[in-house]
PDB file of N, CA and C in Angstrom:
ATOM      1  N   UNK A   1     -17.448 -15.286   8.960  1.00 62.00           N
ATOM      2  CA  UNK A   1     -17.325 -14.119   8.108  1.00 62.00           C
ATOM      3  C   UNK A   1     -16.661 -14.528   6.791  1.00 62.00           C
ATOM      4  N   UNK A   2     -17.395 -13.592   5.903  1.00 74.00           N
ATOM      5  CA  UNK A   2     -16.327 -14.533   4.735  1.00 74.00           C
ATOM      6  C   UNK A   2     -15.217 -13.576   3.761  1.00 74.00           C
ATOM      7  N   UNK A   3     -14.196 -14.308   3.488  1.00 81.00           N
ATOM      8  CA  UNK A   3     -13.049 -13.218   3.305  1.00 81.00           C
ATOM      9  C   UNK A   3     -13.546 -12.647   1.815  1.00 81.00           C
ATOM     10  N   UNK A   4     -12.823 -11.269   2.041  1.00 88.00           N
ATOM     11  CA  UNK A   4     -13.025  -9.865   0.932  1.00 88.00           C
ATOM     12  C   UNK A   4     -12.486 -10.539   0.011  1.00 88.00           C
ATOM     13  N   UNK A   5     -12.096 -10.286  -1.269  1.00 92.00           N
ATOM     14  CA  UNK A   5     -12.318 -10.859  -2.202  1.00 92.00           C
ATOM     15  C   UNK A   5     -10.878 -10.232  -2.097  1.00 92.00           C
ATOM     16  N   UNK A   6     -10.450  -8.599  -2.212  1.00 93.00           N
ATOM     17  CA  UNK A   6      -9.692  -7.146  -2.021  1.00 93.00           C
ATOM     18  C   UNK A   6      -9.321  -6.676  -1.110  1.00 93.00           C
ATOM     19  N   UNK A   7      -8.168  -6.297  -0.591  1.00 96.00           N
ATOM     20  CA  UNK A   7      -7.986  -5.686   0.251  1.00 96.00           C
ATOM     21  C   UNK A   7      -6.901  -4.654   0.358  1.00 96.00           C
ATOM     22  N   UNK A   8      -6.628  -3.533   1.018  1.00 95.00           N
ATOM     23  CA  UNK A   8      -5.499  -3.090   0.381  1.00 95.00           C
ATOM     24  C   UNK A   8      -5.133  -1.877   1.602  1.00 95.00           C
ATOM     25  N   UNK A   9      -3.765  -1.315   2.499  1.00 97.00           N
ATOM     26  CA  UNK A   9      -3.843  -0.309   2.637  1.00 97.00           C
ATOM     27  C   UNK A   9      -2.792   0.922   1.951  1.00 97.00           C
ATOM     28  N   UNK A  10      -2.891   2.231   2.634  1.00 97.00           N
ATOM     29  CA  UNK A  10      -1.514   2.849   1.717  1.00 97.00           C
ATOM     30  C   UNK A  10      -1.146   3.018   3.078  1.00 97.00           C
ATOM     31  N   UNK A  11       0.015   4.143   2.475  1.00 96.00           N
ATOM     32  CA  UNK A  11       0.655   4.535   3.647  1.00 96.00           C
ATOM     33  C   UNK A  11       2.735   4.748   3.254  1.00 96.00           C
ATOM     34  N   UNK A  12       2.973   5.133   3.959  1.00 96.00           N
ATOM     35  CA  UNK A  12       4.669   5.669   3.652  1.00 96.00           C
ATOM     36  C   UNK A  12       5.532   4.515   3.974  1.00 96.00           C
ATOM     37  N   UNK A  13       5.497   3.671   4.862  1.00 96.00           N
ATOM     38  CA  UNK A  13       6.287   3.164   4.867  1.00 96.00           C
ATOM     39  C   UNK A  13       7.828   2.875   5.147  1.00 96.00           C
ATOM     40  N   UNK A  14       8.339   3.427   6.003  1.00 94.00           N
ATOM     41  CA  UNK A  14       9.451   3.855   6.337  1.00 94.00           C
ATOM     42  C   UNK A  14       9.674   2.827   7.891  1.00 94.00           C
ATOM     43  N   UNK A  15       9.156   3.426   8.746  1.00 88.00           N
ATOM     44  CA  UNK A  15       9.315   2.639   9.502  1.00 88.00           C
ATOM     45  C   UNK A  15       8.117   1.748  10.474  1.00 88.00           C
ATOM     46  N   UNK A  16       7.758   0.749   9.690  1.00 89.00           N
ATOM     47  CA  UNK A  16       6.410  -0.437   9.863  1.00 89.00           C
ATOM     48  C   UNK A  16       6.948  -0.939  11.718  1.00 89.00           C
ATOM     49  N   UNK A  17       5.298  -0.164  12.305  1.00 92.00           N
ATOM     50  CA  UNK A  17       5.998  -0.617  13.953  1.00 92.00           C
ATOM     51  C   UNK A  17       4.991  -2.035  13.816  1.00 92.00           C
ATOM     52  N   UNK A  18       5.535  -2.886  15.004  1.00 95.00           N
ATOM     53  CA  UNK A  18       4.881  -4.313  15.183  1.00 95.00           C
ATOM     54  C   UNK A  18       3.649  -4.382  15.237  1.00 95.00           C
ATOM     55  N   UNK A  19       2.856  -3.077  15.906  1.00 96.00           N
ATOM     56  CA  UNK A  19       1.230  -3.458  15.455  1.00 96.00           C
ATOM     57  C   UNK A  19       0.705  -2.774  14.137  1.00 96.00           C
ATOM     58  N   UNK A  20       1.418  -2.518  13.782  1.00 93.00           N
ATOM     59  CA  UNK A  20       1.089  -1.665  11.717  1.00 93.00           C
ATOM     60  C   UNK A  20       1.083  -2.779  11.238  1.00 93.00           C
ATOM     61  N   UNK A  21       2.284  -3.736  11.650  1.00 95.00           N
ATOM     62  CA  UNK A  21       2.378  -5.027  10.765  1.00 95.00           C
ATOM     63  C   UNK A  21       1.649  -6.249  11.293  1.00 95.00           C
ATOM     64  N   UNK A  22       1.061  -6.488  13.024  1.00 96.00           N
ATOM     65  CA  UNK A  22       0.255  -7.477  12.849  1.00 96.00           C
ATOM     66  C   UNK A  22      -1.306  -7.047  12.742  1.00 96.00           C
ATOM     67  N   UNK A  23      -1.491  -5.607  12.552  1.00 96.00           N
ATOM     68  CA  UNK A  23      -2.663  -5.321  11.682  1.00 96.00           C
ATOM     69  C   UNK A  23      -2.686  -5.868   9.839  1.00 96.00           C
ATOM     70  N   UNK A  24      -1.716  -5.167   9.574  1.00 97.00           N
ATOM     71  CA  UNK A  24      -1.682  -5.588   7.988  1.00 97.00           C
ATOM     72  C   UNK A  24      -1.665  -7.423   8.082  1.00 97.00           C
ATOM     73  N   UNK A  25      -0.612  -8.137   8.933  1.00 96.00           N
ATOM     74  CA  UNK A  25      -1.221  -9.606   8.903  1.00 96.00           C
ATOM     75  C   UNK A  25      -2.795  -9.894   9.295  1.00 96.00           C
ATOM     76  N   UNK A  26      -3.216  -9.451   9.910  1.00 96.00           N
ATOM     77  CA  UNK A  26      -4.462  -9.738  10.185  1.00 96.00           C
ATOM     78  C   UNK A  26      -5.628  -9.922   8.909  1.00 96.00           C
ATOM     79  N   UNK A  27      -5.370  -8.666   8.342  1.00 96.00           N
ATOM     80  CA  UNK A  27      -6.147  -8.350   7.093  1.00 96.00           C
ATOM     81  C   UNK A  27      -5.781  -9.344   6.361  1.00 96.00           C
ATOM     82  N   UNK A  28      -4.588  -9.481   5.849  1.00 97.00           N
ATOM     83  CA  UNK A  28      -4.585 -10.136   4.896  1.00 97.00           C
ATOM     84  C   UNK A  28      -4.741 -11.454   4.793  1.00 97.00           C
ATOM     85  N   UNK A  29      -5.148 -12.198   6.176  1.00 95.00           N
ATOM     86  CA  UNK A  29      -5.589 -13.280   6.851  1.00 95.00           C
ATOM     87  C   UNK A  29      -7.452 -13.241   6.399  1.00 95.00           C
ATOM     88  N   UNK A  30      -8.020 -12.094   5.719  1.00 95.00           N
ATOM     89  CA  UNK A  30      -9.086 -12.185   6.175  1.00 95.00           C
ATOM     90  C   UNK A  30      -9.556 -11.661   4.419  1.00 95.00           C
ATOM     91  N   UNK A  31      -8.526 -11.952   3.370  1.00 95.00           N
ATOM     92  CA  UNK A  31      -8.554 -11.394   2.251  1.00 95.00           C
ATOM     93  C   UNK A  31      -8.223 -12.564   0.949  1.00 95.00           C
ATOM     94  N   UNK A  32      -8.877 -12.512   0.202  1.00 95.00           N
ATOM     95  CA  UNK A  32      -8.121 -13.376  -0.743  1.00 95.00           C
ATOM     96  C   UNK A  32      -7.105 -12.398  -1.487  1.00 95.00           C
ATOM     97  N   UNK A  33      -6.881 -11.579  -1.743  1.00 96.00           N
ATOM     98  CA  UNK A  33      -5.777 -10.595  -2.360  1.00 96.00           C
ATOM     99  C   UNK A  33      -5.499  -9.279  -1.912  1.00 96.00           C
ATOM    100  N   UNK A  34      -3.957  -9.016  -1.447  1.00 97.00           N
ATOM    101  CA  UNK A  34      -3.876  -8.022  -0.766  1.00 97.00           C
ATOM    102  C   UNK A  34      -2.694  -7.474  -1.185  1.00 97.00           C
ATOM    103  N   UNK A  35      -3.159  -5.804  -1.139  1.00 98.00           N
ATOM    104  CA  UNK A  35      -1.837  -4.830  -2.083  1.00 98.00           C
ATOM    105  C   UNK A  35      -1.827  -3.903  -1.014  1.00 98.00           C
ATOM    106  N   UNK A  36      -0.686  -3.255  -1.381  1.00 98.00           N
ATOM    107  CA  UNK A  36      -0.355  -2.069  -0.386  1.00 98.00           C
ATOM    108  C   UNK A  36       0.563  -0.899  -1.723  1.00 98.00           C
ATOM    109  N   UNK A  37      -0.088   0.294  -1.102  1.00 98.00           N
ATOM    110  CA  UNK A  37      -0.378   1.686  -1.734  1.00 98.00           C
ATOM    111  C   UNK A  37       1.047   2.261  -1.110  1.00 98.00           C
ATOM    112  N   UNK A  38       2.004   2.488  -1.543  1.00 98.00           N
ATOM    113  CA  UNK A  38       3.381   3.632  -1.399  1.00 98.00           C
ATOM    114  C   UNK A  38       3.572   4.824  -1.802  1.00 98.00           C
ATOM    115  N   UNK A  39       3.119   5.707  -0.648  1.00 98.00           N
ATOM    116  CA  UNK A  39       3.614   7.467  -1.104  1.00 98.00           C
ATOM    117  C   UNK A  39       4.893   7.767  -1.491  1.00 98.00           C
ATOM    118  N   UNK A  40       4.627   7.886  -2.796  1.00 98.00           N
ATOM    119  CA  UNK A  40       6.002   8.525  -3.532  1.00 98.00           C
ATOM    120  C   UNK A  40       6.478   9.619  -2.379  1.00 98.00           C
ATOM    121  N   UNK A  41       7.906  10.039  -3.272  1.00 97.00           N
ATOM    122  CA  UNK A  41       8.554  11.052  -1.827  1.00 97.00           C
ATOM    123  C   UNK A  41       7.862  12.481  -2.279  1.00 97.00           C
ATOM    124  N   UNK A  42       7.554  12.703  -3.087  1.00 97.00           N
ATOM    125  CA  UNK A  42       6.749  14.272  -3.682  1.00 97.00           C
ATOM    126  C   UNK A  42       5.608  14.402  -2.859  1.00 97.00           C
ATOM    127  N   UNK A  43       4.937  13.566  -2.975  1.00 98.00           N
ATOM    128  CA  UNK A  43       3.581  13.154  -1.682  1.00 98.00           C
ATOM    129  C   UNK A  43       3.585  13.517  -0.379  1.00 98.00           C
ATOM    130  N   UNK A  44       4.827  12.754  -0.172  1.00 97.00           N
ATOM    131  CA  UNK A  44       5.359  12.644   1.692  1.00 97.00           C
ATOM    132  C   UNK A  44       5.830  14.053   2.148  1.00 97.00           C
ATOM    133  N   UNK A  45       6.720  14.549   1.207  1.00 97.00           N
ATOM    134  CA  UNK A  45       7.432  15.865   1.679  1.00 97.00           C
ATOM    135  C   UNK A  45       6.036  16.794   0.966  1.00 97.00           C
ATOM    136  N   UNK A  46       5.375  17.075   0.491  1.00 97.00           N
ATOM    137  CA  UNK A  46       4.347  18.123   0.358  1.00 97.00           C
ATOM    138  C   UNK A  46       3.347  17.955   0.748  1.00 97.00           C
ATOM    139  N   UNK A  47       2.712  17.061   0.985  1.00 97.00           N
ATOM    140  CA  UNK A  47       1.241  16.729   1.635  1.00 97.00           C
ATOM    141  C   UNK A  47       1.525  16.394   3.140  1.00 97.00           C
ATOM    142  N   UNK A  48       2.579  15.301   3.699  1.00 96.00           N
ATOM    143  CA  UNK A  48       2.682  15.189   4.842  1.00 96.00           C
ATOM    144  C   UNK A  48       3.566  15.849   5.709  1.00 96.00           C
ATOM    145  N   UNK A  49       4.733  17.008   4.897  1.00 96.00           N
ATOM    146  CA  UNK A  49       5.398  17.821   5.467  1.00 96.00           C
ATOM    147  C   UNK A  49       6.640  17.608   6.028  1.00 96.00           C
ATOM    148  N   UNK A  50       7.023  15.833   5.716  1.00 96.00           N
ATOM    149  CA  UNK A  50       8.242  15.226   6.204  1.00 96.00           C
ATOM    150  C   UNK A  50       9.012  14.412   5.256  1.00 96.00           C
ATOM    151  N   UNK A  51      10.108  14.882   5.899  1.00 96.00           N
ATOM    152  CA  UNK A  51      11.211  13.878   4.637  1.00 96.00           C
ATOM    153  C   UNK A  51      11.154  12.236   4.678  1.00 96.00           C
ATOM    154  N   UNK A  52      10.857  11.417   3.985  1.00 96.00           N
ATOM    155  CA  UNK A  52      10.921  10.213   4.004  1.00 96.00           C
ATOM    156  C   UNK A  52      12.296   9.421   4.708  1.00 96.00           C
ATOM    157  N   UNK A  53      12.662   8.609   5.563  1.00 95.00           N
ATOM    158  CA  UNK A  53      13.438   8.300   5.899  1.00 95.00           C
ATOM    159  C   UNK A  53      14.410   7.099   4.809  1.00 95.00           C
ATOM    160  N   UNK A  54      13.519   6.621   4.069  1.00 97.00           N
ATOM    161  CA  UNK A  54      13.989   5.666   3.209  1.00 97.00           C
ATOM    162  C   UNK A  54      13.573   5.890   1.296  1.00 97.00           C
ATOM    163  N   UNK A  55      14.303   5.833   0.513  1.00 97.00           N
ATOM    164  CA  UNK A  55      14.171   5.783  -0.540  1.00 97.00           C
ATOM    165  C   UNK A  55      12.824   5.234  -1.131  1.00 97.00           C
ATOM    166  N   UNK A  56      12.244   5.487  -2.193  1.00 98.00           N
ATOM    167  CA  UNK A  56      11.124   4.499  -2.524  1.00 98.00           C
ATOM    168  C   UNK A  56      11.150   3.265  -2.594  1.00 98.00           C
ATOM    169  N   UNK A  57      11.637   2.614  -3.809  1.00 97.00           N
ATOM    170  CA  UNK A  57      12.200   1.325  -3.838  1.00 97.00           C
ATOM    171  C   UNK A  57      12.580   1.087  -2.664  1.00 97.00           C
ATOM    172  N   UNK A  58      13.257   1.271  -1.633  1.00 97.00           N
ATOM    173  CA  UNK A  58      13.540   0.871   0.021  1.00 97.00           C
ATOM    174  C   UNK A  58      12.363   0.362   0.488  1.00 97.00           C
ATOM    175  N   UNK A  59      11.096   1.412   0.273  1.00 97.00           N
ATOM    176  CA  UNK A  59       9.616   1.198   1.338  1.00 97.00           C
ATOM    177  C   UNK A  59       9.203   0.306   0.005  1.00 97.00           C
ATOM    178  N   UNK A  60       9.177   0.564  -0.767  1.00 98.00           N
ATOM    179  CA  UNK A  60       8.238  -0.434  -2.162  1.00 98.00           C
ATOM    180  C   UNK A  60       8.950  -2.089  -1.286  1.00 98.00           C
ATOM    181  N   UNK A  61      10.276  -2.470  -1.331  1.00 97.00           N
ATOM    182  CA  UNK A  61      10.520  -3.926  -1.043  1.00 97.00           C
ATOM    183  C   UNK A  61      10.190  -3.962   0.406  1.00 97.00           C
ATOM    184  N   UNK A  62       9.876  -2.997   1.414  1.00 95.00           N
ATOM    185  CA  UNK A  62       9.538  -3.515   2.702  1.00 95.00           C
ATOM    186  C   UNK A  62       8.433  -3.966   2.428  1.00 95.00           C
ATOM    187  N   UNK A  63       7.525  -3.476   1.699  1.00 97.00           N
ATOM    188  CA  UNK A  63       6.019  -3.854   1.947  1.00 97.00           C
ATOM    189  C   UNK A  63       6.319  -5.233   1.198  1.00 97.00           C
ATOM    190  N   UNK A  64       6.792  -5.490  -0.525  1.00 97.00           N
ATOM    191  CA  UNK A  64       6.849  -6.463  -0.668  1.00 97.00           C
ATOM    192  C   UNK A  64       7.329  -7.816  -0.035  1.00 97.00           C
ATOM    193  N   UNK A  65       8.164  -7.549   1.552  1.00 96.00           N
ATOM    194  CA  UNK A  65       8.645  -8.894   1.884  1.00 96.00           C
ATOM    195  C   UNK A  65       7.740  -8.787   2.897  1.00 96.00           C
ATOM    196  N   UNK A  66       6.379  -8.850   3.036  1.00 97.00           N
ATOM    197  CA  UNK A  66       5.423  -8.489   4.243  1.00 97.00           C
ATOM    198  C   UNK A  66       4.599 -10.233   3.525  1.00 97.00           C
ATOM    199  N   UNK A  67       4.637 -11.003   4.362  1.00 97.00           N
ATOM    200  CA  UNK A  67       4.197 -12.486   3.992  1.00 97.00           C
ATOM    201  C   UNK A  67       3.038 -12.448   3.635  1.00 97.00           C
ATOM    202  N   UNK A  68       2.388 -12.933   2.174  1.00 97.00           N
ATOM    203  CA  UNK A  68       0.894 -12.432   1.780  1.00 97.00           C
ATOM    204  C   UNK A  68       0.676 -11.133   1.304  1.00 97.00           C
ATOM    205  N   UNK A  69       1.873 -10.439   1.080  1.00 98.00           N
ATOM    206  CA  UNK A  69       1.245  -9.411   0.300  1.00 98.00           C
ATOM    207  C   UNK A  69       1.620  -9.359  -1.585  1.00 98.00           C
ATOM    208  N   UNK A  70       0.160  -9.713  -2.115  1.00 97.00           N
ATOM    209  CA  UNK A  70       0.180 -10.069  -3.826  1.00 97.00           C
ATOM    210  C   UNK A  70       0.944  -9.099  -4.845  1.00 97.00           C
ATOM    211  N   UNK A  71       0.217  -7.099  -4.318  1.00 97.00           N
ATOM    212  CA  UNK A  71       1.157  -6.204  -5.100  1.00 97.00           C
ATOM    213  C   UNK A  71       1.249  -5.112  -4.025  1.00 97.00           C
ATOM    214  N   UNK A  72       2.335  -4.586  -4.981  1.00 98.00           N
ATOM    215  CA  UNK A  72       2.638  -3.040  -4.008  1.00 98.00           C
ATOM    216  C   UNK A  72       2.937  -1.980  -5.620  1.00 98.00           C
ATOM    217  N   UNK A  73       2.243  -1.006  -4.766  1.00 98.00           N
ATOM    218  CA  UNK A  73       2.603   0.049  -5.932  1.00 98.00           C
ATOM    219  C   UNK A  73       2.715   1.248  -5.433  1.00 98.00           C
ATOM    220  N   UNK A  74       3.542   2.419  -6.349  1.00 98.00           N
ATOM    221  CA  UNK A  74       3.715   3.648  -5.621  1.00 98.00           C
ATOM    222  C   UNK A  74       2.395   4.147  -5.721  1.00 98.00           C
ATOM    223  N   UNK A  75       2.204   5.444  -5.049  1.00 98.00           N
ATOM    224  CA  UNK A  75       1.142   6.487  -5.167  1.00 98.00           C
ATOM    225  C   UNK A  75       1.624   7.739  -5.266  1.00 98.00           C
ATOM    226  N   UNK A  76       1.171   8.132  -5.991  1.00 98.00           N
ATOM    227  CA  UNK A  76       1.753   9.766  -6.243  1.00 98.00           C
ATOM    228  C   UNK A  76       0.460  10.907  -6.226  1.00 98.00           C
ATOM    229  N   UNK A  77      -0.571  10.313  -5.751  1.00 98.00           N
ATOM    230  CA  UNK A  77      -1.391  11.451  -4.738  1.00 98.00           C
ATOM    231  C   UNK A  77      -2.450  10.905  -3.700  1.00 98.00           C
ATOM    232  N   UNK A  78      -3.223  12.003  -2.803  1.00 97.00           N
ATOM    233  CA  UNK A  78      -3.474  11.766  -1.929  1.00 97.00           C
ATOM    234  C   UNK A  78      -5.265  12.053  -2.183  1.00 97.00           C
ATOM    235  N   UNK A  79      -5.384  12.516  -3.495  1.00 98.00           N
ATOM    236  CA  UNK A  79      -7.028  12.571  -3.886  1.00 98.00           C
ATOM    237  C   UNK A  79      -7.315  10.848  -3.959  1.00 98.00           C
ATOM    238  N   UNK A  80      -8.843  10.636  -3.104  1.00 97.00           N
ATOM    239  CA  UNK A  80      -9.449   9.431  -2.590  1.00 97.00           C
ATOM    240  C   UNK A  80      -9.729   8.952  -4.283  1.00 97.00           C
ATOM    241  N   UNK A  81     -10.456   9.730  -5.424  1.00 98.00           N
ATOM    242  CA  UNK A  81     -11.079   9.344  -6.295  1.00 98.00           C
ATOM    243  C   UNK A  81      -9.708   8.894  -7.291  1.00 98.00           C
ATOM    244  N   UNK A  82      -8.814   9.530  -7.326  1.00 98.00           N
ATOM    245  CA  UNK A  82      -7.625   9.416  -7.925  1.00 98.00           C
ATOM    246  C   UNK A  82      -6.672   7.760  -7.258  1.00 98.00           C
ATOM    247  N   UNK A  83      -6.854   7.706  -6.128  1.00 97.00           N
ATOM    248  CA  UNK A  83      -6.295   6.760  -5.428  1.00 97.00           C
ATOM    249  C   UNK A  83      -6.987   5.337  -5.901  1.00 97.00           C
ATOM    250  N   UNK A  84      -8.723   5.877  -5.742  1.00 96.00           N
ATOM    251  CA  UNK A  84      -9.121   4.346  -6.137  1.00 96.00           C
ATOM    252  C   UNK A  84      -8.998   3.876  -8.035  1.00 96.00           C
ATOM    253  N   UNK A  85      -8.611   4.839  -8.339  1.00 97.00           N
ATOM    254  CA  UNK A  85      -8.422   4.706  -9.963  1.00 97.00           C
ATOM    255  C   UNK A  85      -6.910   3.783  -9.847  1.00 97.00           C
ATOM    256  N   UNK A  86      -6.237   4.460  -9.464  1.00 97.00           N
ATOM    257  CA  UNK A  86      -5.171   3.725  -9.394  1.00 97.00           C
ATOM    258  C   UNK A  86      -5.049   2.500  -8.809  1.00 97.00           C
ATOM    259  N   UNK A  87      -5.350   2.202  -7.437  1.00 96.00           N
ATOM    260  CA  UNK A  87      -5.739   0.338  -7.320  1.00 96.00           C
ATOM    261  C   UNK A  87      -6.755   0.102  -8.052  1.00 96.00           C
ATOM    262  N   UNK A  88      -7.424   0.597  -8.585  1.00 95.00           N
ATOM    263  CA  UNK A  88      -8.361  -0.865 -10.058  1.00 95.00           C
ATOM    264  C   UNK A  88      -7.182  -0.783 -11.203  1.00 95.00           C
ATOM    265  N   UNK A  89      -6.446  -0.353 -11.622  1.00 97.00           N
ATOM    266  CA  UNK A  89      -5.558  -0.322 -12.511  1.00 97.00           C
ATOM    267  C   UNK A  89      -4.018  -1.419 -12.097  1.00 97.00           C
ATOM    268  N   UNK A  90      -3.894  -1.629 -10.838  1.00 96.00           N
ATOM    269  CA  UNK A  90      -2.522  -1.916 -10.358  1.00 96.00           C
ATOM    270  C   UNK A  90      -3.227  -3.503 -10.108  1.00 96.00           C
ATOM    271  N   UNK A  91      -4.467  -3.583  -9.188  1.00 96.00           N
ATOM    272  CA  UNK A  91      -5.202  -4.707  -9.308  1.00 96.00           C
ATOM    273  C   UNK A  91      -5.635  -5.396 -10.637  1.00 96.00           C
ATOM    274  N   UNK A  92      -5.808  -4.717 -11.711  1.00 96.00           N
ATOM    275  CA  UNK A  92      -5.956  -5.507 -13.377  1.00 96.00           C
ATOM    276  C   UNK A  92      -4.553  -6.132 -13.578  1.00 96.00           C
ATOM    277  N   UNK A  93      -3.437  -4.879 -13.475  1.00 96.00           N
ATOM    278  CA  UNK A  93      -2.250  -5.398 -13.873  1.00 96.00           C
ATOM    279  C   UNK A  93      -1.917  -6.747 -13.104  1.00 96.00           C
ATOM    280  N   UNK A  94      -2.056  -6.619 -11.456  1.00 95.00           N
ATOM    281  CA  UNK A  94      -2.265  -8.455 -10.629  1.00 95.00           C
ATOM    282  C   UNK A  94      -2.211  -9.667 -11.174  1.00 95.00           C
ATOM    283  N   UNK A  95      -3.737  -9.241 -11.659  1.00 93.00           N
ATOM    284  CA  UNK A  95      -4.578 -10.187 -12.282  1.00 93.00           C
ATOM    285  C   UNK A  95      -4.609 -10.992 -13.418  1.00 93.00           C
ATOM    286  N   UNK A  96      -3.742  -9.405 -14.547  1.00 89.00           N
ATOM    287  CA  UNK A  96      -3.822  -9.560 -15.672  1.00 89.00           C
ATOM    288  C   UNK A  96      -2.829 -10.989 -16.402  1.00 89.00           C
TER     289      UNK A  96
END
């Protein structure tokens, strides 16, 4: 199989259980570049209905000390078309 070029998931981030994280290793085993998407806390508490357990910056550096992962960026909504605007933009900045 040959690895994605891209890869990326979102998600909150608070508390990463052992198979969240040897899924995300997996992927990124199977990726040449891999980012991960962080629900701001406006997101979490109105769309998902729960208080975040950890600060942003808290979940922003968990994902960043995740081995192989290139970027992390917040997200501040949960529209799909809006979401992928934002990783081609966070992926240029990568790159750039």
């Amino acid at each position: 199989m040959e690895k994605k070029k891209i890869d990326f998931c979102i998600g909150i981030f608070d508390n990463l259980s052992k198979e969240g994280l040897e899924k995300i290793e997996n992927d990124i085993k199977n990726c040449e570049v891999y980012g991960i998407g962080i629900y701001t806390d406006d997101v979490v508490i109105n769309n998902f209905y729960t208080q975040p357990l950890n600060n942003l910056e808290k979940r922003i550096n968990t994902a960043k000390n995740i081995n192989g992962v290139k970027f992390v960026f917040p997200l501040n909504t949960i529209e799909p078309n809006e979401i992928k605007e934002i990783i081609r933009e966070e992926y240029r900045k990568y790159i750039g």
